[in-house]
PDB file of C-alpha atoms in Angstrom:
ATOM      1  CA  UNK A 221      -8.906  -4.746 -24.390  1.00 31.00           C
ATOM      2  CA  UNK A 222     -11.847  -5.474 -22.194  1.00 33.00           C
ATOM      3  CA  UNK A 223     -14.561  -8.062 -22.512  1.00 38.00           C
ATOM      4  CA  UNK A 224     -17.850  -6.426 -23.492  1.00 38.00           C
ATOM      5  CA  UNK A 225     -19.854  -9.058 -21.601  1.00 41.00           C
ATOM      6  CA  UNK A 226     -21.848  -7.777 -18.645  1.00 39.00           C
ATOM      7  CA  UNK A 227     -21.678  -9.825 -15.457  1.00 40.00           C
ATOM      8  CA  UNK A 228     -25.162 -10.534 -14.090  1.00 38.00           C
ATOM      9  CA  UNK A 229     -26.066 -12.199 -10.792  1.00 40.00           C
ATOM     10  CA  UNK A 230     -27.939 -15.446 -10.439  1.00 39.00           C
ATOM     11  CA  UNK A 231     -31.589 -15.534  -9.384  1.00 36.00           C
ATOM     12  CA  UNK A 232     -30.710 -16.409  -5.774  1.00 34.00           C
ATOM     13  CA  UNK A 233     -29.072 -13.046  -5.191  1.00 38.00           C
ATOM     14  CA  UNK A 234     -31.891 -10.917  -6.611  1.00 33.00           C
ATOM     15  CA  UNK A 235     -34.062 -10.700  -3.477  1.00 31.00           C
ATOM     16  CA  UNK A 236     -31.129  -9.604  -1.321  1.00 33.00           C
ATOM     17  CA  UNK A 237     -30.054  -7.144  -4.005  1.00 34.00           C
ATOM     18  CA  UNK A 238     -33.496  -5.510  -4.015  1.00 29.00           C
ATOM     19  CA  UNK A 239     -33.461  -5.197  -0.238  1.00 28.00           C
ATOM     20  CA  UNK A 240     -29.956  -3.764  -0.115  1.00 31.00           C
ATOM     21  CA  UNK A 241     -30.565  -1.400  -3.037  1.00 31.00           C
ATOM     22  CA  UNK A 242     -33.712  -0.058  -1.381  1.00 28.00           C
ATOM     23  CA  UNK A 243     -31.907   0.409   1.931  1.00 27.00           C
ATOM     24  CA  UNK A 244     -29.006   2.144   0.188  1.00 28.00           C
ATOM     25  CA  UNK A 245     -31.364   4.498  -1.658  1.00 25.00           C
ATOM     26  CA  UNK A 246     -33.303   5.330   1.511  1.00 23.00           C
ATOM     27  CA  UNK A 247     -30.085   6.053   3.402  1.00 25.00           C
ATOM     28  CA  UNK A 248     -28.864   8.309   0.607  1.00 27.00           C
ATOM     29  CA  UNK A 249     -32.150  10.188   0.355  1.00 24.00           C
ATOM     30  CA  UNK A 250     -32.284  10.953   4.077  1.00 24.00           C
ATOM     31  CA  UNK A 251     -28.620  11.924   4.248  1.00 25.00           C
ATOM     32  CA  UNK A 252     -27.511   8.800   6.055  1.00 27.00           C
ATOM     33  CA  UNK A 253     -24.461   8.079   3.935  1.00 27.00           C
ATOM     34  CA  UNK A 254     -20.833   8.622   4.722  1.00 27.00           C
ATOM     35  CA  UNK A 255     -19.829  10.993   1.957  1.00 27.00           C
ATOM     36  CA  UNK A 256     -21.965   9.635  -0.897  1.00 28.00           C
ATOM     37  CA  UNK A 257     -23.602  12.060  -3.259  1.00 28.00           C
ATOM     38  CA  UNK A 258     -26.877  11.868  -5.095  1.00 30.00           C
ATOM     39  CA  UNK A 259     -28.299  12.703  -8.478  1.00 32.00           C
ATOM     40  CA  UNK A 260     -31.219  11.983 -10.738  1.00 32.00           C
ATOM     41  CA  UNK A 261     -32.012   8.548 -12.074  1.00 34.00           C
ATOM     42  CA  UNK A 262     -34.341   7.657 -14.940  1.00 35.00           C
ATOM     43  CA  UNK A 263     -37.914   8.185 -13.812  1.00 35.00           C
ATOM     44  CA  UNK A 264     -36.937  10.803 -11.227  1.00 33.00           C
ATOM     45  CA  UNK A 265     -35.492   8.410  -8.612  1.00 34.00           C
ATOM     46  CA  UNK A 266     -32.336   9.077  -6.652  1.00 32.00           C
ATOM     47  CA  UNK A 267     -28.899   7.814  -7.612  1.00 35.00           C
ATOM     48  CA  UNK A 268     -26.857   6.965  -4.540  1.00 36.00           C
ATOM     49  CA  UNK A 269     -23.119   6.677  -4.946  1.00 39.00           C
ATOM     50  CA  UNK A 270     -20.429   5.071  -2.870  1.00 39.00           C
ATOM     51  CA  UNK A 271     -17.648   7.435  -1.941  1.00 37.00           C
ATOM     52  CA  UNK A 272     -14.762   7.262  -4.419  1.00 39.00           C
ATOM     53  CA  UNK A 273     -11.735   5.311  -3.339  1.00 40.00           C
ATOM     54  CA  UNK A 274     -12.084   4.952   0.418  1.00 38.00           C
ATOM     55  CA  UNK A 275     -15.629   3.736   1.055  1.00 59.00           C
ATOM     56  CA  UNK A 276     -16.184   0.361   2.644  1.00 87.00           C
ATOM     57  CA  UNK A 277     -17.821  -0.957  -0.553  1.00 91.00           C
ATOM     58  CA  UNK A 278     -14.817   0.096  -2.637  1.00 92.00           C
ATOM     59  CA  UNK A 279     -12.395  -1.290  -0.057  1.00 94.00           C
ATOM     60  CA  UNK A 280     -14.289  -4.606   0.017  1.00 95.00           C
ATOM     61  CA  UNK A 281     -14.195  -4.957  -3.769  1.00 96.00           C
ATOM     62  CA  UNK A 282     -10.469  -4.122  -3.800  1.00 96.00           C
ATOM     63  CA  UNK A 283      -9.810  -6.658  -1.022  1.00 97.00           C
ATOM     64  CA  UNK A 284     -11.718  -9.381  -2.888  1.00 97.00           C
ATOM     65  CA  UNK A 285      -9.846  -8.605  -6.119  1.00 98.00           C
ATOM     66  CA  UNK A 286      -6.498  -8.704  -4.316  1.00 98.00           C
ATOM     67  CA  UNK A 287      -7.429 -11.996  -2.645  1.00 98.00           C
ATOM     68  CA  UNK A 288      -8.099 -13.501  -6.084  1.00 98.00           C
ATOM     69  CA  UNK A 289      -4.770 -12.164  -7.343  1.00 98.00           C
ATOM     70  CA  UNK A 290      -2.920 -13.572  -4.316  1.00 98.00           C
ATOM     71  CA  UNK A 291      -4.570 -16.970  -4.838  1.00 98.00           C
ATOM     72  CA  UNK A 292      -3.139 -16.907  -8.350  1.00 98.00           C
ATOM     73  CA  UNK A 293       0.383 -15.858  -7.338  1.00 98.00           C
ATOM     74  CA  UNK A 294      -0.002 -12.214  -8.385  1.00 98.00           C
ATOM     75  CA  UNK A 295       0.833  -9.085  -6.382  1.00 98.00           C
ATOM     76  CA  UNK A 296      -1.881  -6.926  -4.860  1.00 98.00           C
ATOM     77  CA  UNK A 297      -3.084  -3.893  -6.772  1.00 98.00           C
ATOM     78  CA  UNK A 298      -2.681  -0.476  -5.145  1.00 97.00           C
ATOM     79  CA  UNK A 299      -5.707   1.797  -4.852  1.00 96.00           C
ATOM     80  CA  UNK A 300      -5.370   4.808  -7.125  1.00 96.00           C
ATOM     81  CA  UNK A 301      -7.567   7.877  -6.493  1.00 97.00           C
ATOM     82  CA  UNK A 302      -7.621   8.880 -10.169  1.00 97.00           C
ATOM     83  CA  UNK A 303      -8.790   5.425 -11.243  1.00 97.00           C
ATOM     84  CA  UNK A 304     -11.345   5.495  -8.408  1.00 96.00           C
ATOM     85  CA  UNK A 305     -12.634   8.844  -9.703  1.00 96.00           C
ATOM     86  CA  UNK A 306     -12.940   7.430 -13.246  1.00 96.00           C
ATOM     87  CA  UNK A 307     -14.699   4.300 -11.956  1.00 96.00           C
ATOM     88  CA  UNK A 308     -17.088   6.274  -9.758  1.00 95.00           C
ATOM     89  CA  UNK A 309     -17.920   8.733 -12.533  1.00 95.00           C
ATOM     90  CA  UNK A 310     -18.784   5.867 -14.909  1.00 91.00           C
ATOM     91  CA  UNK A 311     -20.836   4.047 -12.259  1.00 92.00           C
ATOM     92  CA  UNK A 312     -22.803   7.243 -11.561  1.00 91.00           C
ATOM     93  CA  UNK A 313     -23.237   7.907 -15.297  1.00 91.00           C
ATOM     94  CA  UNK A 314     -24.580   4.471 -16.164  1.00 87.00           C
ATOM     95  CA  UNK A 315     -26.836   4.439 -13.081  1.00 87.00           C
ATOM     96  CA  UNK A 316     -28.236   7.916 -13.827  1.00 87.00           C
ATOM     97  CA  UNK A 317     -28.781   7.180 -17.508  1.00 83.00           C
ATOM     98  CA  UNK A 318     -30.034   3.595 -17.330  1.00 78.00           C
ATOM     99  CA  UNK A 319     -27.078   2.242 -19.301  1.00 75.00           C
ATOM    100  CA  UNK A 320     -24.918  -0.818 -18.935  1.00 74.00           C
ATOM    101  CA  UNK A 321     -21.632  -1.207 -20.689  1.00 78.00           C
ATOM    102  CA  UNK A 322     -18.224   0.251 -21.283  1.00 78.00           C
ATOM    103  CA  UNK A 323     -19.341   3.350 -23.229  1.00 83.00           C
ATOM    104  CA  UNK A 324     -20.298   6.446 -21.266  1.00 87.00           C
ATOM    105  CA  UNK A 325     -23.458   8.408 -22.029  1.00 84.00           C
ATOM    106  CA  UNK A 326     -21.201  10.874 -23.882  1.00 92.00           C
ATOM    107  CA  UNK A 327     -19.659   8.077 -25.969  1.00 91.00           C
ATOM    108  CA  UNK A 328     -16.439   8.032 -23.935  1.00 93.00           C
ATOM    109  CA  UNK A 329     -14.380   4.893 -23.388  1.00 94.00           C
ATOM    110  CA  UNK A 330     -12.380   3.975 -20.297  1.00 92.00           C
ATOM    111  CA  UNK A 331      -9.186   5.525 -21.638  1.00 93.00           C
ATOM    112  CA  UNK A 332     -10.872   8.887 -22.105  1.00 95.00           C
ATOM    113  CA  UNK A 333     -12.539   8.744 -18.677  1.00 93.00           C
ATOM    114  CA  UNK A 334      -9.275   7.807 -16.946  1.00 96.00           C
ATOM    115  CA  UNK A 335      -7.439  10.678 -18.641  1.00 95.00           C
ATOM    116  CA  UNK A 336     -10.224  13.097 -17.628  1.00 95.00           C
ATOM    117  CA  UNK A 337      -9.750  11.929 -14.047  1.00 96.00           C
ATOM    118  CA  UNK A 338      -6.031  12.694 -14.247  1.00 96.00           C
ATOM    119  CA  UNK A 339      -4.675   9.164 -14.739  1.00 97.00           C
ATOM    120  CA  UNK A 340      -1.624   8.920 -16.968  1.00 92.00           C
ATOM    121  CA  UNK A 341      -1.092   5.182 -17.072  1.00 89.00           C
ATOM    122  CA  UNK A 342      -0.229   3.217 -20.177  1.00 85.00           C
ATOM    123  CA  UNK A 343      -2.597   0.253 -19.729  1.00 92.00           C
ATOM    124  CA  UNK A 344      -6.213   0.807 -18.692  1.00 95.00           C
ATOM    125  CA  UNK A 345      -8.963  -1.832 -18.605  1.00 95.00           C
ATOM    126  CA  UNK A 346     -12.409  -1.989 -17.031  1.00 95.00           C
ATOM    127  CA  UNK A 347     -14.968  -4.420 -15.630  1.00 96.00           C
ATOM    128  CA  UNK A 348     -18.630  -3.444 -15.281  1.00 92.00           C
ATOM    129  CA  UNK A 349     -21.590  -5.262 -13.745  1.00 92.00           C
ATOM    130  CA  UNK A 350     -25.165  -4.645 -12.658  1.00 89.00           C
ATOM    131  CA  UNK A 351     -27.441  -6.084 -10.003  1.00 86.00           C
ATOM    132  CA  UNK A 352     -25.102  -7.759  -7.549  1.00 83.00           C
ATOM    133  CA  UNK A 353     -25.937  -7.434  -3.864  1.00 86.00           C
ATOM    134  CA  UNK A 354     -22.406  -7.395  -2.446  1.00 92.00           C
ATOM    135  CA  UNK A 355     -18.759  -6.850  -3.313  1.00 94.00           C
ATOM    136  CA  UNK A 356     -18.026 -10.574  -2.975  1.00 94.00           C
ATOM    137  CA  UNK A 357     -20.915 -11.442  -5.303  1.00 92.00           C
ATOM    138  CA  UNK A 358     -19.747  -9.122  -8.081  1.00 94.00           C
ATOM    139  CA  UNK A 359     -16.102 -10.240  -7.820  1.00 97.00           C
ATOM    140  CA  UNK A 360     -17.159 -13.909  -7.856  1.00 96.00           C
ATOM    141  CA  UNK A 361     -19.213 -13.294 -10.991  1.00 94.00           C
ATOM    142  CA  UNK A 362     -16.337 -11.449 -12.668  1.00 96.00           C
ATOM    143  CA  UNK A 363     -14.027 -14.360 -11.834  1.00 97.00           C
ATOM    144  CA  UNK A 364     -16.494 -16.703 -13.581  1.00 97.00           C
ATOM    145  CA  UNK A 365     -16.397 -14.603 -16.778  1.00 96.00           C
ATOM    146  CA  UNK A 366     -13.291 -15.200 -18.906  1.00 97.00           C
ATOM    147  CA  UNK A 367     -12.810 -11.583 -20.030  1.00 95.00           C
ATOM    148  CA  UNK A 368     -13.427 -10.086 -16.593  1.00 96.00           C
ATOM    149  CA  UNK A 369     -11.212 -12.713 -14.960  1.00 97.00           C
ATOM    150  CA  UNK A 370      -8.418 -11.873 -17.413  1.00 97.00           C
ATOM    151  CA  UNK A 371      -8.631  -8.210 -16.376  1.00 97.00           C
ATOM    152  CA  UNK A 372      -8.481  -9.084 -12.659  1.00 98.00           C
ATOM    153  CA  UNK A 373      -5.561 -11.475 -13.140  1.00 98.00           C
ATOM    154  CA  UNK A 374      -3.653  -9.352 -15.666  1.00 98.00           C
ATOM    155  CA  UNK A 375      -0.019  -9.313 -14.457  1.00 98.00           C
ATOM    156  CA  UNK A 376       0.586  -6.046 -16.352  1.00 97.00           C
ATOM    157  CA  UNK A 377      -1.732  -3.945 -14.156  1.00 97.00           C
ATOM    158  CA  UNK A 378      -0.579  -2.498 -10.835  1.00 97.00           C
ATOM    159  CA  UNK A 379      -3.402  -0.197  -9.700  1.00 97.00           C
ATOM    160  CA  UNK A 380      -7.172  -0.171  -9.424  1.00 97.00           C
ATOM    161  CA  UNK A 381     -10.141   2.053  -8.700  1.00 97.00           C
ATOM    162  CA  UNK A 382     -13.666   1.011  -7.737  1.00 97.00           C
ATOM    163  CA  UNK A 383     -16.971   2.725  -8.424  1.00 95.00           C
ATOM    164  CA  UNK A 384     -20.461   1.807  -7.241  1.00 92.00           C
ATOM    165  CA  UNK A 385     -23.800   3.561  -7.678  1.00 91.00           C
ATOM    166  CA  UNK A 386     -27.461   2.683  -7.380  1.00 83.00           C
ATOM    167  CA  UNK A 387     -30.245   3.772  -9.664  1.00 79.00           C
ATOM    168  CA  UNK A 388     -33.387   2.479 -11.288  1.00 70.00           C
ATOM    169  CA  UNK A 389     -33.565  -1.244 -12.088  1.00 70.00           C
ATOM    170  CA  UNK A 390     -32.174  -2.179 -15.490  1.00 64.00           C
ATOM    171  CA  UNK A 391     -33.345  -5.149 -17.565  1.00 71.00           C
ATOM    172  CA  UNK A 392     -35.141  -6.652 -14.544  1.00 68.00           C
ATOM    173  CA  UNK A 393     -31.944  -6.407 -12.505  1.00 65.00           C
ATOM    174  CA  UNK A 394     -31.645  -4.350  -9.312  1.00 61.00           C
ATOM    175  CA  UNK A 395     -30.078  -0.986 -10.056  1.00 71.00           C
ATOM    176  CA  UNK A 396     -26.689  -1.600  -8.426  1.00 86.00           C
ATOM    177  CA  UNK A 397     -23.936  -0.614 -10.842  1.00 88.00           C
ATOM    178  CA  UNK A 398     -20.332  -1.712 -10.302  1.00 92.00           C
ATOM    179  CA  UNK A 399     -17.216  -0.473 -12.121  1.00 95.00           C
ATOM    180  CA  UNK A 400     -13.646  -1.665 -11.608  1.00 96.00           C
ATOM    181  CA  UNK A 401     -10.854   0.139 -13.473  1.00 97.00           C
ATOM    182  CA  UNK A 402      -7.312  -1.206 -13.718  1.00 97.00           C
ATOM    183  CA  UNK A 403      -4.178   0.659 -14.724  1.00 97.00           C
ATOM    184  CA  UNK A 404      -0.407   0.567 -14.898  1.00 95.00           C
ATOM    185  CA  UNK A 405       2.063   3.435 -14.755  1.00 87.00           C
TER     186      UNK A 405
END
């Protein structure tokens, strides 16, 4: 089970998040991204997405998660392209539709989304967050939330996938949407 709490950044990170989100959107709109794709956001704005699996944002989140696991005596999680696809699809969905949570705009849960992406694992959990300005910021916030921390430090999971997308601001938070999906085969 996952914690339904949504990790939100502190006030000190909001200014940097706005600046980075604007820069990310501008880069995506002028074609200056390395493999990201775009779509429509609420109000007609662009939704910029990090590349699934191998992007530097995804790699940085995975590295921060694995550092937390190592600090707690747990093995590193392997990147899984199917989990990355599920995470990226959910990040893009919630960014495009102005949502925040574990349910997709079609009512799907993480198990359904992982299966759609081709993942056949037996244990699947998910962390989501909005507004953070960096991979280290979102992982730090997840580690300070009991449910999210439990997912990161779950000894039963062996793989992960990371998704990140930007869209319109949500609830006065910069529109940076983060999804981390864990699994075990």
